[in-house]
Short mmCIF file of N, CA and C in Angstrom, two decimals:
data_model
loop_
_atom_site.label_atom_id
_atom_site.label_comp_id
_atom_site.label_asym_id
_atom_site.label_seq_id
_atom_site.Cartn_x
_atom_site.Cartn_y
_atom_site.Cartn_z
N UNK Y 162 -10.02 12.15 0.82
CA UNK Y 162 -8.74 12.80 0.66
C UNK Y 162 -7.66 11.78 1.02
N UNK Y 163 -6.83 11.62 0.04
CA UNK Y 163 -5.48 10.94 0.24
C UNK Y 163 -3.93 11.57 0.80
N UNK Y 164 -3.25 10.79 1.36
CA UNK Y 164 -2.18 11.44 1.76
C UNK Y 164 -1.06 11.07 1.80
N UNK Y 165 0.02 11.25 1.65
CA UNK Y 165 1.61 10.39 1.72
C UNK Y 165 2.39 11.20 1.96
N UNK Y 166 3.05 10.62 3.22
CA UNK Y 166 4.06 11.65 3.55
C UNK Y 166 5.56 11.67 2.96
N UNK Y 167 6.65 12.08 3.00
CA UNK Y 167 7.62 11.80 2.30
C UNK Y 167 8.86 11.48 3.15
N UNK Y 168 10.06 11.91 2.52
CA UNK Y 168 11.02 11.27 3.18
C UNK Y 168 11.94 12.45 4.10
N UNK Y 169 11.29 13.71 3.86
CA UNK Y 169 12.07 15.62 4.48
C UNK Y 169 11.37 15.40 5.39
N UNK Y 170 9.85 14.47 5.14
CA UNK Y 170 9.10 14.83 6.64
C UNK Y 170 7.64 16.01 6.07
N UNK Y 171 7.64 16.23 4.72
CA UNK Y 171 6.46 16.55 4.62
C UNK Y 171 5.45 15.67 4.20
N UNK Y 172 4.30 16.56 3.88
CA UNK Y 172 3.20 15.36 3.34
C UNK Y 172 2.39 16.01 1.92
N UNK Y 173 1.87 15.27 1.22
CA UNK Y 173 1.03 15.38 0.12
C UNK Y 173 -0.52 15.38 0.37
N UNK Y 174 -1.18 16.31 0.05
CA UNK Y 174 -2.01 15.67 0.42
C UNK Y 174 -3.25 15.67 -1.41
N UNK Y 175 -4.01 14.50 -1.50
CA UNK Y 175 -4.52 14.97 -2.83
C UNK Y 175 -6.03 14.70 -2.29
N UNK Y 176 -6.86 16.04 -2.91
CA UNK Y 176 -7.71 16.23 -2.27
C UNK Y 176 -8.53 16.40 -3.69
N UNK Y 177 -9.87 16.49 -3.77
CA UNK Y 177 -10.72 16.14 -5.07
C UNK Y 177 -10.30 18.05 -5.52
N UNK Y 178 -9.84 18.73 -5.05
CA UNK Y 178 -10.29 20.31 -5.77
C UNK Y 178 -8.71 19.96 -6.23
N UNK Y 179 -7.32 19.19 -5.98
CA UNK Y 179 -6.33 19.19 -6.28
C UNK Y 179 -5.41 19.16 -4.98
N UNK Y 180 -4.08 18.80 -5.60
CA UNK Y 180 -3.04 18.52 -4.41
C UNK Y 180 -2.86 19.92 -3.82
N UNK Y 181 -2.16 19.00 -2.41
CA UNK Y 181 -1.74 20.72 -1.25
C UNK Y 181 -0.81 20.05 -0.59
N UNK Y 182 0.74 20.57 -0.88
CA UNK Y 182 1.87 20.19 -0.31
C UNK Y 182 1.93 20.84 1.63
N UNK Y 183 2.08 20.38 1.89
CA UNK Y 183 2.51 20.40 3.96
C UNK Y 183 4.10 20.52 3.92
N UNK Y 184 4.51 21.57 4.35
CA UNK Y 184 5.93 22.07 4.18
C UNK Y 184 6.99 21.52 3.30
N UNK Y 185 8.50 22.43 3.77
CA UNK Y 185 9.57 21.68 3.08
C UNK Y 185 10.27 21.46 3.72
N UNK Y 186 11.65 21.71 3.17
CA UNK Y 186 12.64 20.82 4.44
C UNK Y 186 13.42 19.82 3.54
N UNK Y 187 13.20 19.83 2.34
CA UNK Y 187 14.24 19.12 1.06
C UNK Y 187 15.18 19.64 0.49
N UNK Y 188 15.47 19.00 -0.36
CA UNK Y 188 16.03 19.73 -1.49
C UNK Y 188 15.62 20.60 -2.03
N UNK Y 189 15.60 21.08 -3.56
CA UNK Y 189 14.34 21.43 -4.30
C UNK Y 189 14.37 20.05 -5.05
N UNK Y 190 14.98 19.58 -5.37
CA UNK Y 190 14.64 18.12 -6.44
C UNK Y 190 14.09 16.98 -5.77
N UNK Y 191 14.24 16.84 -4.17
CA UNK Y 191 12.93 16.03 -3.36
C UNK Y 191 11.92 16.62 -3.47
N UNK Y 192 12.09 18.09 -3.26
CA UNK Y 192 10.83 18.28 -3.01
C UNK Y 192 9.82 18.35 -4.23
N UNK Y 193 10.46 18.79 -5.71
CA UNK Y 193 9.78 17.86 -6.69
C UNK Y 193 9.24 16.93 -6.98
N UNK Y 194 9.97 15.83 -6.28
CA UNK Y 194 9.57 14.07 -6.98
C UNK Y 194 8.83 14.28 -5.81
N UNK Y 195 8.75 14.84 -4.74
CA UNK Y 195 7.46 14.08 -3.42
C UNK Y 195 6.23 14.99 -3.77
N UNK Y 196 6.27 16.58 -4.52
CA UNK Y 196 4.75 17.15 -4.58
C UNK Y 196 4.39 17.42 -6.27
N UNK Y 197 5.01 16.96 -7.31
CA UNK Y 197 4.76 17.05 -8.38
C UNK Y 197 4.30 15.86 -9.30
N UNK Y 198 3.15 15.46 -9.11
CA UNK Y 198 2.50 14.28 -9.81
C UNK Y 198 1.73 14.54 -10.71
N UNK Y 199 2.35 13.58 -11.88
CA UNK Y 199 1.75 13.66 -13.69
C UNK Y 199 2.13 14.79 -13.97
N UNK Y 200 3.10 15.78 -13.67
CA UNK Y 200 3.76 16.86 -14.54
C UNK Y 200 2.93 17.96 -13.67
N UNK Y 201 2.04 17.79 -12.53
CA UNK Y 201 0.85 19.11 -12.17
C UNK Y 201 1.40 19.25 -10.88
N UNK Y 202 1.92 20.85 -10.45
CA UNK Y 202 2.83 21.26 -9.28
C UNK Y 202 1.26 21.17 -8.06
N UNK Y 203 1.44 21.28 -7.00
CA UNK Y 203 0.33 21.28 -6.04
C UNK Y 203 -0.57 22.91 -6.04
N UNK Y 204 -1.68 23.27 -5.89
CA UNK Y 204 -2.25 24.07 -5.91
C UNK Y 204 -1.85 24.92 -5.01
N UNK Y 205 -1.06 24.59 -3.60
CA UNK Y 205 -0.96 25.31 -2.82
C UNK Y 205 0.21 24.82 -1.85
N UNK Y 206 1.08 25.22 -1.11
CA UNK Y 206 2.19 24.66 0.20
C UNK Y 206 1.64 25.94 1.35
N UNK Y 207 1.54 24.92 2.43
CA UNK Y 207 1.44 25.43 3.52
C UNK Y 207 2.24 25.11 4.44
N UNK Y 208 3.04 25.88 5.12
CA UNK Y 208 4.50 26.00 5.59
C UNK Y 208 4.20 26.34 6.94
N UNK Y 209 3.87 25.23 8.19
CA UNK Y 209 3.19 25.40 9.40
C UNK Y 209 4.95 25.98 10.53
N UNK Y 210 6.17 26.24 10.33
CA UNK Y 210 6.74 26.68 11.24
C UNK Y 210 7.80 27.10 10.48
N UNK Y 211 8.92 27.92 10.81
CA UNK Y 211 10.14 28.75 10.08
C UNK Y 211 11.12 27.61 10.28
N UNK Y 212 10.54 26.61 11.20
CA UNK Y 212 12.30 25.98 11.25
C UNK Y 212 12.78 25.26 9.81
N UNK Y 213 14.03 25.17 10.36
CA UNK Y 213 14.90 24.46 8.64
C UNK Y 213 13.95 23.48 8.24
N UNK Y 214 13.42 22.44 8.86
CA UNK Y 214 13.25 20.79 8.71
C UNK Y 214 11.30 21.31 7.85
N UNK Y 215 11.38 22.22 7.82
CA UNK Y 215 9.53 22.94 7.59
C UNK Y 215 9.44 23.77 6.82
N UNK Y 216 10.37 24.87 6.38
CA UNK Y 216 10.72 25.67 5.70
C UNK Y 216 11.45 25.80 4.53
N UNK Y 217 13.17 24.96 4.78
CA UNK Y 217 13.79 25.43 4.25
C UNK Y 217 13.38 24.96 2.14
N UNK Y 218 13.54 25.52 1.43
CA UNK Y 218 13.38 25.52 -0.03
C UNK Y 218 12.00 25.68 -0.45
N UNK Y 219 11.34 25.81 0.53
CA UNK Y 219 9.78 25.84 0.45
C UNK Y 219 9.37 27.30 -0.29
N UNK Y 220 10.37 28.42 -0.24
CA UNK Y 220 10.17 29.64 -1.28
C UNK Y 220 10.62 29.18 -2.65
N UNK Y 221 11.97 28.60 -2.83
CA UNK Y 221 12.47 28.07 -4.23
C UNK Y 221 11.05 27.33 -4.95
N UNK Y 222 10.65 26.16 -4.14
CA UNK Y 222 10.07 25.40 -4.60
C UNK Y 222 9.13 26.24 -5.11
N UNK Y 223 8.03 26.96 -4.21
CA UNK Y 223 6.65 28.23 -4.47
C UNK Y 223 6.95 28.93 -6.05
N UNK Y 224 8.30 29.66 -6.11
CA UNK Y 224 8.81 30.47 -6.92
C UNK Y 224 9.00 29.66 -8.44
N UNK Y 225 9.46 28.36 -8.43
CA UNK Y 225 10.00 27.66 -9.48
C UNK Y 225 8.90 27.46 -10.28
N UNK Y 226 7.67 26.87 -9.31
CA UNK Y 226 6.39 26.11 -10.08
C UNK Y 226 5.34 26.99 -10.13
N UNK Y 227 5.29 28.23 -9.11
CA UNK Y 227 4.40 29.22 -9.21
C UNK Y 227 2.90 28.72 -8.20
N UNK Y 228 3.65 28.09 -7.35
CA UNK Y 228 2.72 27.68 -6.70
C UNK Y 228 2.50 29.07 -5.28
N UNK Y 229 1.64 28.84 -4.63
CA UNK Y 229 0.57 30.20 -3.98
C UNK Y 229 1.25 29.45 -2.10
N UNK Y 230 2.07 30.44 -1.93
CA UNK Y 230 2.00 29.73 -0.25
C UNK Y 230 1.07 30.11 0.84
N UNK Y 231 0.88 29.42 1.85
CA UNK Y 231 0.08 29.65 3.10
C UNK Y 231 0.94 29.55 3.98
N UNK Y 232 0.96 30.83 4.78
CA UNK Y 232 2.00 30.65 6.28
C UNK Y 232 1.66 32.11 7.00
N UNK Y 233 2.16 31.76 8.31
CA UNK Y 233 2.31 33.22 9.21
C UNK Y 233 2.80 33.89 8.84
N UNK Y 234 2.07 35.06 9.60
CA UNK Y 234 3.40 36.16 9.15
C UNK Y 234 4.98 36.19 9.19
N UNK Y 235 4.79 36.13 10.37
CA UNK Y 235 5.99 35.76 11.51
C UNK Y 235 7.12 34.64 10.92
N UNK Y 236 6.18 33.45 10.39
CA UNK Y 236 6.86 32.64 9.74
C UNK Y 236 7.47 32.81 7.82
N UNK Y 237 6.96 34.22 7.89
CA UNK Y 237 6.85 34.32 6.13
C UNK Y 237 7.62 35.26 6.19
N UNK Y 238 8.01 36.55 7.29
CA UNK Y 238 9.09 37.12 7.93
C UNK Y 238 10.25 36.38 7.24
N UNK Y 239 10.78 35.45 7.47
CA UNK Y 239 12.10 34.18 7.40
C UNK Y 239 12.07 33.87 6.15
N UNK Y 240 11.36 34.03 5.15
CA UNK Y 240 11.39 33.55 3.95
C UNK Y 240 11.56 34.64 3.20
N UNK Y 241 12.27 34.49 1.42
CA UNK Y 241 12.20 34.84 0.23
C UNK Y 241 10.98 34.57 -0.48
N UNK Y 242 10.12 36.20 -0.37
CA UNK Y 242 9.10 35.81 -1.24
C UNK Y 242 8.77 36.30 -2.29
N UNK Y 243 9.74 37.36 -2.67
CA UNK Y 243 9.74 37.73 -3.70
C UNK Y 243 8.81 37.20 -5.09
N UNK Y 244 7.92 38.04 -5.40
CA UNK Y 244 7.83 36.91 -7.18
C UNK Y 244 6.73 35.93 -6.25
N UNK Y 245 6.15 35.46 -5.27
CA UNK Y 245 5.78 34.55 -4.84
C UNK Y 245 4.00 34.83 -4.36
N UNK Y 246 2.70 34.70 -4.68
CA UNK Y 246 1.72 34.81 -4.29
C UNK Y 246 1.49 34.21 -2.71
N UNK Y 247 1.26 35.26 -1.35
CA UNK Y 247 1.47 34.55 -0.73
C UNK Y 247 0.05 35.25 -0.01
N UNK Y 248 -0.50 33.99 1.42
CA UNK Y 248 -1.76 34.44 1.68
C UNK Y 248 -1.32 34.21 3.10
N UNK Y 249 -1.01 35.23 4.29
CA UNK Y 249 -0.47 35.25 5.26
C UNK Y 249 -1.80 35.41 6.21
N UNK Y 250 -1.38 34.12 7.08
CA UNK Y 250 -2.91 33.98 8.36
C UNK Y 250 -2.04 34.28 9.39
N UNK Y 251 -3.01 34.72 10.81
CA UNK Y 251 -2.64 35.25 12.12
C UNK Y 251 -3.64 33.55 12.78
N UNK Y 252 -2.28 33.54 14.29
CA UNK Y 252 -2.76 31.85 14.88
C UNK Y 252 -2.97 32.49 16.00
N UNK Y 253 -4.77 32.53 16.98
CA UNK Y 253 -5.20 31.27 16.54
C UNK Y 253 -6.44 31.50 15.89
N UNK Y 254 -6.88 30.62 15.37
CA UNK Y 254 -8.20 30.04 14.73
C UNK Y 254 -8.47 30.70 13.53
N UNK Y 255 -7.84 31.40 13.14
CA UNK Y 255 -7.99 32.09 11.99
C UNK Y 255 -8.79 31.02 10.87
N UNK Y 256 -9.78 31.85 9.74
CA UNK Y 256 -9.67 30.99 8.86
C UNK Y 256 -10.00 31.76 7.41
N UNK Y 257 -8.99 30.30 6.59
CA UNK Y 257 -9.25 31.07 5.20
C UNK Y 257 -9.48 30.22 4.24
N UNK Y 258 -10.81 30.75 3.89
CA UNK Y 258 -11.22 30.10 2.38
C UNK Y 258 -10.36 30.57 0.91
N UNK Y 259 -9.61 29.55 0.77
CA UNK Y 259 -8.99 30.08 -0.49
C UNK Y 259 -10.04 29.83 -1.85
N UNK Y 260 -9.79 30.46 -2.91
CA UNK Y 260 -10.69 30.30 -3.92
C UNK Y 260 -9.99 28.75 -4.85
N UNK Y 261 -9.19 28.66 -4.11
CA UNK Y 261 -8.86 26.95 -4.56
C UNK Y 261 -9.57 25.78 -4.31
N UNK Y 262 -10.89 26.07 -3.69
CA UNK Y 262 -12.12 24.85 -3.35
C UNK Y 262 -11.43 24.15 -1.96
N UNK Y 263 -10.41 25.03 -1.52
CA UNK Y 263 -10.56 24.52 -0.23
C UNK Y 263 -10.59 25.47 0.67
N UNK Y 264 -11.10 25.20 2.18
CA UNK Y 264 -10.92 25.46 3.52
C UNK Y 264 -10.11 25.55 4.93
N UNK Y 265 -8.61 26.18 5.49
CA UNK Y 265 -7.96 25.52 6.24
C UNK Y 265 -8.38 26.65 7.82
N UNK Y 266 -8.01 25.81 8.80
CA UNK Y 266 -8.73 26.85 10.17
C UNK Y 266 -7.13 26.25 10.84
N UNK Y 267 -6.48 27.29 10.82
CA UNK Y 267 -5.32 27.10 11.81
C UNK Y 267 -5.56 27.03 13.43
N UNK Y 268 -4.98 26.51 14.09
CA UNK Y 268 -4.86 25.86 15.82
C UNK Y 268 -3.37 26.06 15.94
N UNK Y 269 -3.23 26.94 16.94
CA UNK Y 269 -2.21 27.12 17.86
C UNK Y 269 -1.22 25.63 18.51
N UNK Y 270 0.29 25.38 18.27
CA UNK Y 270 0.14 24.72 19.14
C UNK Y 270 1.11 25.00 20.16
N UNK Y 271 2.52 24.26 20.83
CA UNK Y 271 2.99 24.19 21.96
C UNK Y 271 4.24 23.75 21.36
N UNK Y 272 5.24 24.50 20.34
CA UNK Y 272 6.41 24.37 19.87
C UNK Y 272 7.75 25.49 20.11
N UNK Y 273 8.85 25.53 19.92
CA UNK Y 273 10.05 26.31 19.92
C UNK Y 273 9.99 27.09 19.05
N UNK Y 274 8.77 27.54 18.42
CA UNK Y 274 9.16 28.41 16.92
C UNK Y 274 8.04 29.70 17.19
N UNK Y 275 8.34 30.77 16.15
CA UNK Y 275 7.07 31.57 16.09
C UNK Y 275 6.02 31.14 15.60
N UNK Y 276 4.72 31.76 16.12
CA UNK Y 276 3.66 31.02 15.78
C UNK Y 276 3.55 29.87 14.85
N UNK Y 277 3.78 28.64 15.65
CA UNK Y 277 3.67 27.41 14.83
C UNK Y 277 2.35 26.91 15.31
N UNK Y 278 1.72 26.33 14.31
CA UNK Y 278 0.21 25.77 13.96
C UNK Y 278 0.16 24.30 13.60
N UNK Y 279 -0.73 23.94 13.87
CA UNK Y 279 -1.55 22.73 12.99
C UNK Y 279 -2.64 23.24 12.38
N UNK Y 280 -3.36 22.36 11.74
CA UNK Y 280 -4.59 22.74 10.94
C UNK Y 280 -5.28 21.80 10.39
N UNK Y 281 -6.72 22.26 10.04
CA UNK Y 281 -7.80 21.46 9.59
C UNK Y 281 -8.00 21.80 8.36
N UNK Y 282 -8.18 20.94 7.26
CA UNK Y 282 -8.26 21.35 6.27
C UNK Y 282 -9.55 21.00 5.33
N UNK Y 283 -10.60 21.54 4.68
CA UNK Y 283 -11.45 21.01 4.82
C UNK Y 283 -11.76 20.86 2.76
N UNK Y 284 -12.01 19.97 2.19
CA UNK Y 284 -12.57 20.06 0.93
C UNK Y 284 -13.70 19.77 0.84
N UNK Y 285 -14.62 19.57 -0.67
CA UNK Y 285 -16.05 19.09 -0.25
C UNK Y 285 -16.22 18.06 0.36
N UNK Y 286 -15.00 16.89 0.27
CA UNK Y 286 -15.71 15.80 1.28
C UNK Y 286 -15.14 15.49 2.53
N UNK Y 287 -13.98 16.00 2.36
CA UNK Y 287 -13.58 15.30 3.68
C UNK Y 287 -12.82 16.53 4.82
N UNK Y 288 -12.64 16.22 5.83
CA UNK Y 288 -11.96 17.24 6.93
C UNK Y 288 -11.05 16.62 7.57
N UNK Y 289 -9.54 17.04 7.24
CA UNK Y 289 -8.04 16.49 7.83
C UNK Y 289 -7.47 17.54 8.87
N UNK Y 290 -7.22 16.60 9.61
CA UNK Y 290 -5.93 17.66 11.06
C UNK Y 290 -4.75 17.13 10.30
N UNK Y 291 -4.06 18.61 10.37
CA UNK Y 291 -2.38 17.62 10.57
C UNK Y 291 -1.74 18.62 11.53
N UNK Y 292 -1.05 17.80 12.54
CA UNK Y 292 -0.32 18.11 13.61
C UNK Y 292 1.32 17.38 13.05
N UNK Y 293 1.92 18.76 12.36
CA UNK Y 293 3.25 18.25 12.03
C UNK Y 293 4.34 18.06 13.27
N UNK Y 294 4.13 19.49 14.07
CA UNK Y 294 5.21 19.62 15.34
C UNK Y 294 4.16 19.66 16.22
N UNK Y 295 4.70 19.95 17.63
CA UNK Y 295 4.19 20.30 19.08
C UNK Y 295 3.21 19.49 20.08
N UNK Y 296 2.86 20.35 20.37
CA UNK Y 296 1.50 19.89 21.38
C UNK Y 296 0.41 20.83 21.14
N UNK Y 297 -0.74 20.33 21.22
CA UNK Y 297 -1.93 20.61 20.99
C UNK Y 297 -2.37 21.11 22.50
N UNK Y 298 -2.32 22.31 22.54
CA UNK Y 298 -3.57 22.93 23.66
C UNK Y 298 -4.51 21.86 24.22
N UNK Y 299 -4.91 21.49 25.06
CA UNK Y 299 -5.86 20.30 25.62
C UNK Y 299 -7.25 21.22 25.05
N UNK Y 300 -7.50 22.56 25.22
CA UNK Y 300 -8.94 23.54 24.90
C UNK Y 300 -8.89 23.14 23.29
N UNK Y 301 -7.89 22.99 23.20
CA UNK Y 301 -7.78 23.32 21.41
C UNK Y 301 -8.56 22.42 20.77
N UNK Y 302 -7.62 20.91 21.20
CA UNK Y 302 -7.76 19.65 20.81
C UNK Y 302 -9.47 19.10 20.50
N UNK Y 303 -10.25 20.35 21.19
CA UNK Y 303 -11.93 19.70 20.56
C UNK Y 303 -12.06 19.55 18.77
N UNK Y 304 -11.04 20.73 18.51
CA UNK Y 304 -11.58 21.03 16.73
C UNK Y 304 -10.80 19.60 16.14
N UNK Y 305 -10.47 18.85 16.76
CA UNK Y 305 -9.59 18.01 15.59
C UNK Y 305 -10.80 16.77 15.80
N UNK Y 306 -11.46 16.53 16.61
CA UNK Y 306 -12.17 15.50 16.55
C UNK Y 306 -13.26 15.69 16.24
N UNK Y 307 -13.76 16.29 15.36
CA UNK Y 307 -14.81 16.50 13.88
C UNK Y 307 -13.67 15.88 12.61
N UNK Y 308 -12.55 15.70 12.61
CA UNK Y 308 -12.00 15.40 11.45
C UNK Y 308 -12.20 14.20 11.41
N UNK Y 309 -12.23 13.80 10.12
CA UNK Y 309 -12.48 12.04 9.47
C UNK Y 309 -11.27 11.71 9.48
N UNK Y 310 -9.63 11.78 9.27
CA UNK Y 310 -8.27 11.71 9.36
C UNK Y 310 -7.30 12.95 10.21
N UNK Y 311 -6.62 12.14 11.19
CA UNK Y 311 -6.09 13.01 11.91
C UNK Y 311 -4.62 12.80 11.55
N UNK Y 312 -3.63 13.77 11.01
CA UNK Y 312 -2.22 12.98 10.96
C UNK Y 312 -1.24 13.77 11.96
N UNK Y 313 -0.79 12.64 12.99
CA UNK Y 313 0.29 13.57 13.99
C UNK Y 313 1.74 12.98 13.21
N UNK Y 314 2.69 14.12 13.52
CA UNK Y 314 4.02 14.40 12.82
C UNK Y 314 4.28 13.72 13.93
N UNK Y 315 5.21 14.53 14.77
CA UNK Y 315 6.58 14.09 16.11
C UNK Y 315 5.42 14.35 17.24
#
């Protein structure tokens, strides 16, 4: 699994079942040119906290391309989702197999927001943490070291 983060502060990630955008926090026209490669929108955005810098256009964007979001409740509360396929997890450890050939297991962490998460994300080959915000629970921190790539944000 490959990854590049961008310039709002999210990340791409392209994984063999297809891409999976890691929040917003752009424009909508960044957030185009950073998750729309060869004309194909990402299979999925997962939107790990409500704040502006994580959130904000991340419904426009979902709504425009028809892409499927992943987020809390709590955090999906704050959003326009109108029109929008959305698959709302409870933190912690929750997990959900989407029928998109992938796997994500949310982790609690230690931020200013409602339930804000990191997560593991798992495809057939490989298993990624990304820790965009906070602190990681010290109990927590066992599940990230089974991952083959770990990416910490701030």
């Amino acid at each position: 699994m490959k990854w590049r983060s961008n310039s709002f502060g999210g990340i791409l990630l392209e994984s063999v079942c297809g891409n999976i955008a890691i929040n917003g926090g752009g424009t909508l026209a960044d957030m185009e040119h950073a998750y729309i490669l060869d004309g194909k929108a990402p299979l999925a955005m997962i939107v790990t906290c409500e704040h502006h810098h994580r959130s904000h256009n991340a419904d426009r964007f979902c709504l425009k391309h028809n892409v499927p979001l992943i987020a809390t409740t709590l955090c999906a509360d704050r959003l326009l989702l109108e029109g929008i396929s959305t698959h709302l997890q409870t933190v912690p450890e929750s997990r959900l197999f989407v029928k998109l050939g992938f796997g994500i297991s949310l982790i609690p962490v230690r931020y200013d927001s409602v339930e804000p998460f990191c997560f593991m994300l798992h495809d057939s080959k490989n298993q990624i943490g990304i820790v965009p915000d906070g602190k990681i629970f010290p109990d927590l921190a066992k599940y990230l070291f089974d991952c083959d790539t770990v990416i910490l944000g701030n």
